[in-house]
Amino acid sequence: MATASPTAPPTRIAAPDEGATSARVIIVGTGFAGLGMAARLKRAGMDDFLVLERAGDVGGTWRDNTYPGCACDVPSALYSFSFAPNPEWSNTYSPQPEIWAYLRKVAADEGLLPHVRFGRTVEGARWDDDRRVWIVETSQGAYEAQVLVAGLGPLSEPSLPDIDGIDTFAGSVFHSAQWDHDHDLAGERVAVIGTGASAIQFVPAIQPQVGHLTLFQRTPPWVMHRSARPIKPLERFAFRHIPGALALTRAFVYAVRELTAVGFTRRPSILKRGEKLARAHLHRQVQDPELREKLTPDYTLGCKRVLLSNEYYPALTQPNVTVETSGIARITPTSIITADGTEVPTDTIILGTGFHVTDIPAAHAIWGRDGVKLADQWSESAAAYLGTAVDNFPNLFFLVGPNTGLGHSSIVYMIESQVTYVLEALQAMDRLGASTVEVRPDALAAFNEDVQAKVAGTVWNTGGCKSWYLDAHGRNTSLWPDFTFAFRRATRRFDVEHYVIRSADGELVDADG
Ligand code: NAP
């Protein structure tokens, strides 16, 4: 398995002055994307960058999602940076506190913290074509940069359901990504809305303490056995001391995960085998035929994210749990009324309703050349060249942009591919004496046509479900429809021929000349 090019770890602490409001590069966000970009810049000796973070700590989604039971469903060996292997994971699938701690450690070890400006919520970013800079407005004033890297994360803005009467509810309501740890659920009548990756983790964690839990399920997910287990002391010893042991495990996990892409992207018929396994899992764990029926999906496995859990179904069989499938008609100050008129008295509502993924809120606050608003340019559908660059938006690079999400492997691998691409772009700009690089519209259009043609045949588009992978027009603007190594190959060098490149005085630069 290819890993990011090995560059030397940082030896200097050089960073822009504490009061600096400009830098060559501004990165937004400190999740895997923002920190990955910052670390690679630092290792390349490019210290002139700032990282803007709205919160008071690094970590992105792994800082924000602290709900009980939160863990990763991609094995730890692969869900980490290739340049910062971690032999200390406690489990083959890491719990959230460990992943957050890992990210904090990477930020400290790589010397990134002096670059981070905490408590800066980005309110908007505007390209100034005369001065060829991005002006980034934050809650603590404006910053300027030649290059803007958006590491916002598609799973960062909670999606709150617009259910009639929800504002009138007198009890507590909170989203899984904004868990209220001061709220004691013991003995309460709790309603959970949603049955996605988050809910299936926190439902079994809270079920033993609540009085009664009503799970409002709109669509049953496919759930499979989760093969998580603690890392044995001998394994940890090997990871710490035997060169290549961790890398080999990572390569093995990568290869196995990559094989599953065949089913998702090329031959959905293969997924029938997975459906059999998932059905057997359900049959083993749920004896009640009526409950089983409710929990059996009617779409192809993989159309929505395949969920891994050994605790979810058993929790739903407990006497203090009801799975409600008739839909929510409205909410009163004290209860939830279902579509068939049943009243469910409720003390607390927990929303496991996911995130704004395809309707990226930030797109409404980014203005490119000639004042073009990104949300307007994306009004049909979001598209970015290699999920990274957009015409009319010079020197702006997205990490985990459109069509770079995954249904089968580690997003960290995709992030590292994009980070290499951005690094290569910066190096090309230096080499060519360029002040701006802007992707050619025809290059973006051709790339997007290819992606959309490929994605049309995937299970995400043909599997007979609705999911957050599809935008309001039914287009899949979220997932990469191929092997991840194909993306790695496409992003291994900055392809200047697909960009309009201008010098400091605005003249076109002939990159081939
Ligand atoms: P999600 O997968 O988008 O699930 C949202 C759930 O809420 C769905 O069951 C959805 O039903 C339901 N829902 C949304 N609006 C509703 C409404 N108005 N009324 C009733 N039900 C409603 O969100 P998530 O569980 O937070 O997960 C999001 C993503 O985060 C995952 O796909 C995954 O990529 C990531 N994640 C990963 C992990 C991990 O282990 N690595 C853990 C958690 C999350 P429908 O299905 O009918 O739309």
Coordinates of C-alpha atoms and ligand atoms in Angstrom, one line a residue:
M1 CA 0.0 0.0 0.0
A2 CA 1.4 3.4 -1.0
T3 CA 1.9 5.9 1.9
A4 CA 2.5 9.6 1.9
S5 CA 6.0 10.6 0.8
P6 CA 8.2 10.4 3.8
T7 CA 9.3 13.9 4.6
A8 CA 11.5 14.8 7.6
P9 CA 9.7 15.5 10.9
P10 CA 9.8 19.2 11.9
T11 CA 13.0 20.4 13.6
R12 CA 12.0 24.1 13.9
I13 CA 9.3 25.9 15.8
A14 CA 9.1 28.8 13.4
A15 CA 5.6 30.1 13.0
P16 CA 4.0 33.4 12.2
D17 CA 4.1 35.9 15.1
E18 CA 1.4 35.7 17.7
G19 CA -0.3 38.8 16.4
A20 CA 0.1 38.0 12.7
T21 CA -3.1 38.3 10.7
S22 CA -1.6 37.1 7.4
A23 CA 0.3 34.1 6.2
R24 CA 1.0 32.5 2.9
V25 CA -1.4 29.7 3.7
I26 CA -4.5 29.7 5.9
I27 CA -6.0 26.4 6.8
V28 CA -9.5 26.2 8.3
G29 CA -10.1 23.5 10.8
T30 CA -8.1 21.2 12.9
G31 CA -9.6 17.8 12.3
F32 CA -7.7 15.1 10.4
A33 CA -7.8 17.3 7.3
G34 CA -6.5 20.6 8.8
L35 CA -3.9 18.9 10.9
G36 CA -2.7 16.6 8.1
M37 CA -2.2 19.6 5.9
A38 CA -0.4 21.6 8.6
A39 CA 1.9 18.7 9.5
R40 CA 2.9 18.2 5.9
L41 CA 3.6 21.9 5.4
K42 CA 5.7 21.9 8.5
R43 CA 7.6 18.9 7.4
A44 CA 8.2 20.5 4.0
G45 CA 9.7 23.5 5.8
M46 CA 6.8 25.8 4.8
D47 CA 6.2 27.5 8.1
D48 CA 4.3 30.5 6.8
F49 CA 0.9 29.2 7.6
L50 CA -1.9 29.8 10.1
V51 CA -4.7 27.4 11.1
L52 CA -8.0 28.9 12.1
E53 CA -10.1 26.8 14.6
R54 CA -13.5 27.8 15.9
A55 CA -13.2 25.7 19.1
G56 CA -10.7 25.9 21.9
D57 CA -8.9 22.6 21.0
V58 CA -7.9 20.6 18.0
G59 CA -9.7 17.5 16.8
G60 CA -12.6 18.3 14.5
T61 CA -15.4 15.7 14.6
W62 CA -13.4 13.6 17.0
R63 CA -13.4 16.5 19.5
D64 CA -17.1 17.3 19.0
N65 CA -18.6 13.8 19.0
T66 CA -18.3 12.7 22.6
Y67 CA -21.6 10.8 22.8
P68 CA -21.5 7.6 24.9
G69 CA -20.1 4.7 22.8
C70 CA -18.6 6.9 20.1
A71 CA -15.9 4.9 18.3
C72 CA -14.5 4.5 14.8
D73 CA -15.8 1.8 12.4
V74 CA -12.6 1.8 10.4
P75 CA -9.8 -0.2 12.0
S76 CA -7.3 1.9 14.0
A77 CA -4.3 0.7 12.0
L78 CA -5.7 2.5 8.9
Y79 CA -7.5 5.3 10.6
S80 CA -4.4 7.3 11.4
F81 CA -1.8 9.3 9.5
S82 CA 0.8 7.3 7.6
F83 CA 3.4 9.7 8.8
A84 CA 2.4 9.3 12.5
P85 CA 1.8 5.6 13.2
N86 CA 0.5 4.9 16.6
P87 CA 1.5 1.6 18.2
E88 CA -0.5 2.4 21.4
W89 CA -4.1 1.9 20.2
S90 CA -6.0 -0.1 22.8
N91 CA -8.4 -1.8 20.4
T92 CA -8.5 -2.9 16.8
Y93 CA -11.3 -0.2 16.4
S94 CA -10.5 2.9 18.4
P95 CA -12.9 4.6 20.8
Q96 CA -13.4 8.4 20.3
P97 CA -11.3 9.5 23.3
E98 CA -8.2 7.7 21.9
I99 CA -8.6 9.2 18.4
W100 CA -9.0 12.7 19.9
A101 CA -6.0 12.1 22.1
Y102 CA -4.0 10.9 19.0
L103 CA -4.9 14.1 17.1
R104 CA -3.9 16.3 20.0
K105 CA -0.6 14.4 20.2
V106 CA 0.0 14.8 16.5
A107 CA -0.6 18.5 16.8
A108 CA 1.9 18.8 19.6
D109 CA 4.5 16.4 18.2
E110 CA 4.5 18.1 14.8
G111 CA 4.9 21.5 16.3
L112 CA 1.6 22.7 14.9
L113 CA 0.1 24.4 18.0
P114 CA 2.0 27.8 17.5
H115 CA 0.3 28.0 14.1
V116 CA -3.2 27.5 15.4
R117 CA -5.5 30.4 16.3
F118 CA -8.3 29.0 18.5
G119 CA -11.7 30.6 19.0
R120 CA -11.8 31.9 15.4
T121 CA -15.1 31.0 13.8
V122 CA -14.8 31.7 10.1
E123 CA -17.7 33.9 9.0
G124 CA -16.7 34.3 5.4
A125 CA -13.9 34.2 2.9
R126 CA -13.6 36.6 -0.1
W127 CA -11.1 36.5 -2.9
D128 CA -9.5 39.9 -3.6
D129 CA -8.5 39.7 -7.3
D130 CA -6.6 43.0 -7.3
R131 CA -4.3 42.0 -4.5
R132 CA -4.6 38.2 -5.2
V133 CA -5.3 37.3 -1.6
W134 CA -8.0 35.5 0.3
I135 CA -9.6 37.7 3.0
V136 CA -10.9 35.5 5.7
E137 CA -13.4 37.1 8.2
T138 CA -13.5 35.5 11.6
S139 CA -15.2 36.1 14.9
Q140 CA -11.9 37.7 16.0
G141 CA -11.1 39.8 13.0
A142 CA -9.8 39.4 9.5
Y143 CA -6.9 37.3 8.2
E144 CA -5.3 37.3 4.8
A145 CA -3.6 34.6 2.8
Q146 CA -2.4 33.8 -0.7
V147 CA -3.8 30.3 -0.4
L148 CA -6.8 29.0 1.5
V149 CA -7.2 25.4 2.4
A150 CA -10.7 24.4 3.6
G151 CA -10.5 21.4 6.0
L152 CA -14.0 22.0 7.2
G153 CA -15.1 18.4 7.3
P154 CA -18.5 17.3 5.8
L155 CA -19.6 15.9 9.1
S156 CA -19.3 19.1 11.2
E157 CA -22.6 20.9 10.9
P158 CA -25.4 19.0 12.8
S159 CA -28.6 18.6 10.8
L160 CA -31.6 19.4 13.1
P161 CA -34.9 18.0 11.8
D162 CA -37.7 20.4 11.1
I163 CA -40.5 18.5 12.9
D164 CA -43.7 20.3 13.6
G165 CA -43.8 21.5 17.2
I166 CA -40.2 20.6 18.1
D167 CA -39.6 24.2 19.3
T168 CA -42.5 23.8 21.8
F169 CA -41.0 20.7 23.5
A170 CA -40.6 21.5 27.2
G171 CA -37.9 18.8 27.9
S172 CA -34.3 18.7 26.7
V173 CA -33.4 18.2 23.1
F174 CA -29.8 17.7 21.9
H175 CA -28.0 16.4 18.9
S176 CA -25.5 13.5 19.1
A177 CA -22.7 15.7 18.1
Q178 CA -23.6 18.2 20.9
W179 CA -24.1 15.7 23.7
D180 CA -25.2 17.2 26.9
H181 CA -23.1 15.4 29.5
D182 CA -24.6 17.4 32.4
H183 CA -28.0 15.9 31.6
D184 CA -28.7 12.8 33.6
L185 CA -30.8 10.3 31.5
A186 CA -31.3 7.9 34.4
G187 CA -34.8 6.7 34.6
E188 CA -36.0 9.1 31.9
R189 CA -38.3 8.5 29.0
V190 CA -35.9 9.1 26.1
A191 CA -36.8 9.4 22.5
V192 CA -34.0 8.8 20.0
I193 CA -34.6 10.0 16.4
G194 CA -32.4 8.4 13.8
T195 CA -30.8 5.0 13.3
G196 CA -27.5 6.0 11.6
A197 CA -23.9 5.3 12.5
S198 CA -24.1 7.6 15.6
A199 CA -27.4 6.3 17.0
I200 CA -26.4 2.7 16.7
Q201 CA -23.4 3.5 18.9
F202 CA -25.1 5.6 21.6
V203 CA -28.4 3.6 21.9
P204 CA -26.8 0.5 23.4
A205 CA -24.7 2.8 25.7
I206 CA -27.6 4.6 27.2
Q207 CA -30.3 1.9 27.1
P208 CA -29.3 0.4 30.5
Q209 CA -29.7 3.7 32.4
V210 CA -32.8 5.2 30.8
G211 CA -36.3 4.4 32.1
H212 CA -37.7 3.8 28.6
L213 CA -36.2 4.4 25.2
T214 CA -38.3 4.9 22.1
L215 CA -36.3 4.6 18.9
F216 CA -37.8 6.5 16.0
Q217 CA -36.6 4.6 13.0
R218 CA -37.4 5.9 9.5
T219 CA -35.2 3.5 7.6
P220 CA -33.6 0.4 9.1
P221 CA -29.8 0.2 8.5
W222 CA -27.9 -2.9 7.5
V223 CA -25.9 -3.9 10.5
M224 CA -23.0 -6.4 10.5
H225 CA -20.8 -8.1 13.1
R226 CA -18.1 -5.8 14.4
S227 CA -14.8 -7.7 14.9
A228 CA -13.4 -5.2 17.4
R229 CA -11.1 -6.7 20.1
P230 CA -8.4 -5.3 22.5
I231 CA -4.9 -5.2 21.1
K232 CA -2.9 -8.0 22.9
P233 CA 0.3 -7.0 24.8
L234 CA 2.4 -9.1 22.4
E235 CA 0.9 -7.3 19.4
R236 CA 1.6 -3.9 21.0
F237 CA 5.1 -5.0 21.8
A238 CA 5.5 -5.9 18.1
F239 CA 4.0 -2.6 16.9
R240 CA 6.4 -0.7 19.2
H241 CA 9.6 -2.6 18.5
I242 CA 9.5 -4.6 15.3
P243 CA 10.1 -2.4 12.3
G244 CA 7.3 -2.7 9.8
A245 CA 4.9 -4.7 12.0
L246 CA 2.4 -1.8 12.2
A247 CA 2.9 -0.9 8.5
L248 CA 2.2 -4.5 7.6
T249 CA -1.1 -4.6 9.6
R250 CA -2.1 -1.3 8.0
A251 CA -1.4 -2.6 4.5
F252 CA -3.4 -5.8 5.3
V253 CA -6.4 -3.8 6.5
Y254 CA -6.1 -1.4 3.6
A255 CA -6.1 -4.3 1.1
V256 CA -9.1 -6.0 2.7
R257 CA -11.1 -2.8 2.8
E258 CA -10.1 -2.0 -0.8
L259 CA -11.5 -5.4 -2.0
T260 CA -15.0 -4.3 -0.7
A261 CA -14.9 -1.4 -3.2
V262 CA -15.5 -3.9 -5.9
G263 CA -18.9 -4.7 -4.6
F264 CA -19.8 -1.1 -3.8
T265 CA -18.6 0.4 -7.1
R266 CA -18.5 -2.3 -9.7
R267 CA -20.5 -5.4 -8.9
P268 CA -23.3 -4.7 -6.4
S269 CA -24.4 -8.3 -6.9
I270 CA -21.5 -9.3 -4.7
L271 CA -23.2 -7.5 -1.9
K272 CA -25.8 -10.2 -1.7
R273 CA -23.3 -12.3 0.2
G274 CA -22.9 -9.4 2.7
E275 CA -26.7 -9.2 3.0
K276 CA -26.8 -12.9 4.0
L277 CA -24.3 -12.3 6.7
A278 CA -26.1 -9.2 8.0
R279 CA -29.4 -11.1 8.0
A280 CA -27.8 -14.0 9.9
H281 CA -26.5 -11.4 12.4
L282 CA -30.0 -10.0 12.9
H283 CA -31.5 -13.5 13.2
R284 CA -28.9 -14.5 15.8
Q285 CA -29.5 -11.4 17.9
V286 CA -33.2 -10.8 17.6
Q287 CA -35.7 -13.6 18.2
D288 CA -39.0 -11.7 18.0
P289 CA -40.2 -12.0 14.3
E290 CA -42.1 -8.7 14.5
L291 CA -39.1 -6.8 15.6
R292 CA -36.9 -8.6 13.1
E293 CA -39.3 -7.6 10.4
K294 CA -39.1 -3.9 11.4
L295 CA -35.3 -4.1 11.5
T296 CA -34.9 -5.7 8.0
P297 CA -33.8 -3.2 5.3
D298 CA -35.6 -3.3 1.9
Y299 CA -32.7 -1.9 -0.1
T300 CA -29.3 -3.2 -1.2
L301 CA -26.6 -3.5 1.5
G302 CA -24.1 -0.6 1.0
C303 CA -26.6 1.9 -0.4
K304 CA -26.4 3.6 3.0
R305 CA -23.4 3.2 5.2
V306 CA -23.0 -0.4 6.4
L307 CA -23.0 -0.2 10.2
L308 CA -21.0 -2.5 12.5
S309 CA -22.3 -3.3 15.9
N310 CA -22.7 -6.3 18.2
E311 CA -24.6 -4.3 20.8
Y312 CA -27.3 -2.5 18.8
Y313 CA -29.8 -5.3 18.1
P314 CA -29.5 -6.8 21.7
A315 CA -30.2 -3.3 23.1
L316 CA -33.4 -3.1 21.0
T317 CA -34.7 -6.4 22.4
Q318 CA -34.6 -5.1 26.0
P319 CA -38.0 -4.6 27.7
N320 CA -37.4 -0.9 28.2
V321 CA -37.0 -0.3 24.4
T322 CA -39.6 0.3 21.7
V323 CA -38.8 0.6 18.1
E324 CA -41.3 3.0 16.5
T325 CA -41.6 3.0 12.8
S326 CA -44.8 4.8 12.0
G327 CA -43.1 8.2 11.6
I328 CA -43.3 11.4 13.6
A329 CA -46.4 13.6 13.0
R330 CA -45.6 16.3 15.5
I331 CA -44.1 17.1 18.9
T332 CA -46.0 18.6 21.8
P333 CA -44.4 20.1 24.9
T334 CA -44.5 16.7 26.6
S335 CA -44.7 14.0 24.0
I336 CA -44.1 12.8 20.4
I337 CA -47.2 12.0 18.4
T338 CA -46.6 9.4 15.7
A339 CA -48.2 9.3 12.3
D340 CA -50.7 6.6 13.4
G341 CA -51.8 8.9 16.3
T342 CA -49.9 7.2 19.2
E343 CA -48.7 9.5 21.9
V344 CA -45.2 8.8 23.3
P345 CA -44.7 10.7 26.5
T346 CA -41.1 12.0 26.5
D347 CA -38.7 13.7 28.9
T348 CA -35.7 14.0 26.5
I349 CA -35.2 13.9 22.7
I350 CA -31.8 12.9 21.3
L351 CA -31.3 13.7 17.7
G352 CA -29.1 11.2 15.8
T353 CA -30.2 12.9 12.6
G354 CA -26.8 13.4 11.0
F355 CA -25.1 16.3 9.4
H356 CA -25.4 18.9 6.5
V357 CA -23.2 17.1 4.0
T358 CA -24.3 17.9 0.5
D359 CA -25.8 21.4 1.4
I360 CA -22.5 22.6 2.8
P361 CA -23.3 25.8 4.8
A362 CA -19.8 27.2 4.2
A363 CA -20.6 27.5 0.5
H364 CA -22.8 30.4 1.3
A365 CA -19.9 32.4 2.8
I366 CA -17.2 31.9 0.2
W367 CA -16.9 34.4 -2.6
G368 CA -14.5 33.9 -5.5
R369 CA -13.4 36.0 -8.5
D370 CA -15.9 38.7 -9.5
G371 CA -17.8 38.1 -6.3
V372 CA -19.1 34.7 -7.4
K373 CA -20.7 32.9 -4.4
L374 CA -19.7 29.3 -4.2
A375 CA -23.3 28.3 -3.2
D376 CA -24.5 29.9 -6.5
Q377 CA -21.9 28.2 -8.5
W378 CA -22.9 24.9 -6.8
S379 CA -26.7 25.6 -7.1
E380 CA -27.1 22.6 -9.5
S381 CA -24.6 20.4 -7.6
A382 CA -21.3 20.6 -5.9
A383 CA -18.3 19.7 -7.9
A384 CA -14.6 20.2 -7.5
Y385 CA -11.7 19.0 -9.6
L386 CA -10.2 16.0 -7.8
G387 CA -12.6 17.0 -5.0
T388 CA -10.1 19.8 -4.4
A389 CA -10.2 22.8 -6.8
V390 CA -13.1 24.9 -8.2
D391 CA -12.9 27.4 -11.1
N392 CA -13.6 31.0 -10.2
F393 CA -12.0 30.3 -6.9
P394 CA -8.2 30.7 -7.4
N395 CA -5.8 29.4 -4.7
L396 CA -8.6 27.7 -2.8
F397 CA -8.3 24.0 -2.0
F398 CA -10.8 21.8 -0.4
L399 CA -9.9 18.8 1.7
V400 CA -12.7 16.1 1.7
G401 CA -14.4 18.2 -0.9
P402 CA -17.2 16.9 -3.3
N403 CA -16.9 13.2 -4.2
T404 CA -14.0 12.3 -2.0
G405 CA -16.0 10.6 0.8
L406 CA -15.8 6.9 1.2
G407 CA -18.2 4.0 1.9
H408 CA -15.6 1.4 2.4
S409 CA -12.2 2.7 3.7
S410 CA -10.4 5.3 5.7
I411 CA -11.0 8.9 4.9
V412 CA -7.5 9.7 6.3
Y413 CA -6.1 8.0 3.2
M414 CA -8.1 10.3 0.9
I415 CA -7.0 13.3 3.0
E416 CA -3.4 12.4 2.7
S417 CA -3.7 12.1 -1.0
Q418 CA -5.3 15.6 -1.2
V419 CA -2.7 17.1 1.1
T420 CA 0.1 15.8 -1.2
Y421 CA -1.7 17.4 -4.1
V422 CA -2.0 20.8 -2.4
L423 CA 1.7 20.6 -1.3
E424 CA 2.6 19.9 -4.9
A425 CA 0.5 22.9 -6.0
L426 CA 2.4 25.2 -3.6
Q427 CA 5.7 23.8 -4.8
A428 CA 4.7 24.3 -8.4
M429 CA 3.6 27.9 -7.7
D430 CA 7.1 28.5 -6.2
R431 CA 8.8 26.9 -9.2
L432 CA 6.8 28.9 -11.7
G433 CA 6.8 32.2 -9.8
A434 CA 3.0 32.0 -9.8
S435 CA 0.7 34.1 -7.7
T436 CA -2.5 32.2 -8.6
V437 CA -3.6 28.8 -9.8
E438 CA -7.2 28.3 -10.9
V439 CA -8.5 25.0 -12.3
R440 CA -9.7 25.2 -15.9
P441 CA -13.5 24.9 -16.1
D442 CA -13.2 22.3 -18.9
A443 CA -10.9 20.2 -16.7
L444 CA -13.3 20.3 -13.9
A445 CA -16.3 19.5 -16.2
A446 CA -14.4 16.5 -17.7
F447 CA -13.4 15.2 -14.3
N448 CA -16.9 15.6 -12.9
E449 CA -18.5 13.9 -15.9
D450 CA -16.2 10.9 -15.4
V451 CA -17.0 10.8 -11.7
Q452 CA -20.7 11.0 -12.2
A453 CA -20.6 8.3 -14.9
K454 CA -18.8 6.0 -12.6
V455 CA -20.9 6.8 -9.5
A456 CA -24.1 6.2 -11.5
G457 CA -23.4 2.4 -11.5
T458 CA -22.5 2.2 -7.8
V459 CA -24.7 0.7 -5.1
W460 CA -25.0 4.2 -3.6
N461 CA -27.0 5.3 -6.6
T462 CA -28.7 2.1 -7.6
G463 CA -29.3 0.4 -4.2
G464 CA -32.9 1.7 -3.8
C465 CA -32.4 4.0 -0.8
K466 CA -32.2 7.7 0.1
S467 CA -29.0 8.7 1.9
W468 CA -26.9 11.7 2.7
Y469 CA -24.6 10.7 -0.2
L470 CA -27.2 12.1 -2.6
D471 CA -27.9 15.9 -2.9
A472 CA -31.3 17.6 -3.2
H473 CA -31.2 16.8 -7.0
G474 CA -30.5 13.1 -6.3
R475 CA -26.9 13.4 -7.5
N476 CA -24.1 11.7 -5.6
T477 CA -21.8 14.5 -4.8
S478 CA -20.3 12.8 -1.7
L479 CA -18.5 9.6 -2.5
W480 CA -15.5 8.6 -4.5
P481 CA -16.7 5.9 -6.9
D482 CA -13.5 4.0 -7.3
F483 CA -10.6 2.4 -5.5
T484 CA -8.8 4.8 -3.2
F485 CA -5.5 4.0 -4.9
A486 CA -7.0 5.4 -8.1
F487 CA -7.5 8.7 -6.2
R488 CA -4.0 8.5 -4.8
R489 CA -2.6 8.1 -8.3
A490 CA -4.7 11.0 -9.6
T491 CA -3.4 13.3 -6.9
R492 CA 0.2 12.3 -6.8
R493 CA 1.4 15.4 -8.7
F494 CA -0.1 18.8 -9.3
D495 CA -1.2 18.7 -13.0
V496 CA -0.3 22.3 -14.1
E497 CA -1.8 21.6 -17.5
H498 CA -5.3 21.7 -16.0
Y499 CA -4.8 25.1 -14.4
V500 CA -4.7 28.8 -15.4
I501 CA -1.6 30.1 -13.8
R502 CA -0.8 33.7 -13.3
S503 CA 2.4 35.5 -12.2
A504 CA 2.6 38.2 -9.6
D505 CA 1.8 40.9 -12.2
G506 CA -1.2 39.0 -13.4
E507 CA 0.4 37.7 -16.6
L508 CA -0.4 34.2 -17.8
V509 CA 2.4 31.7 -17.0
D510 CA 3.2 29.1 -19.5
A511 CA 3.8 26.1 -17.3
D512 CA 5.2 24.0 -20.1
G513 CA 7.6 26.8 -21.3
Ligands
NAP1 P1 -26.8 9.6 9.4 O1 -26.1 8.4 9.0 O2 -27.1 10.7 8.4 O3 -28.2 9.1 10.1 C1 -29.2 10.0 10.4 C2 -30.4 9.2 10.8 O4 -31.4 10.2 11.2 C3 -31.0 8.3 9.8 O5 -31.4 7.2 10.3 C4 -32.1 9.2 9.2 O6 -33.2 8.4 8.7 C5 -32.6 9.9 10.5 N1 -33.3 11.1 10.3 C6 -32.8 12.3 9.8 N2 -33.7 13.2 9.7 C7 -34.8 12.6 10.2 C8 -36.2 13.1 10.5 N3 -36.5 14.3 10.1 N4 -37.1 12.2 11.0 C9 -36.7 11.0 11.3 N5 -35.5 10.5 11.1 C10 -34.6 11.3 10.6 O7 -26.1 10.4 10.6 P2 -25.1 9.8 11.7 O8 -25.6 8.6 12.3 O9 -24.7 11.0 12.6 O10 -23.8 9.5 10.8 C11 -23.3 10.4 9.9 C12 -22.0 9.9 9.3 O11 -21.0 10.1 10.3 C13 -21.9 8.4 9.1 O12 -22.5 8.0 7.9 C14 -20.5 8.1 9.1 O13 -19.9 8.5 7.9 C15 -20.1 9.1 10.2 N6 -20.0 8.4 11.5 C16 -19.0 7.5 11.6 C17 -18.8 6.8 12.7 C18 -17.7 5.9 12.8 O14 -17.8 4.9 13.4 N7 -16.6 6.1 12.1 C19 -19.7 7.0 13.8 C20 -20.7 7.9 13.7 C21 -20.8 8.6 12.5 P3 -33.1 8.0 7.1 O15 -32.1 6.9 7.1 O16 -34.5 7.5 6.8 O17 -32.7 9.2 6.3

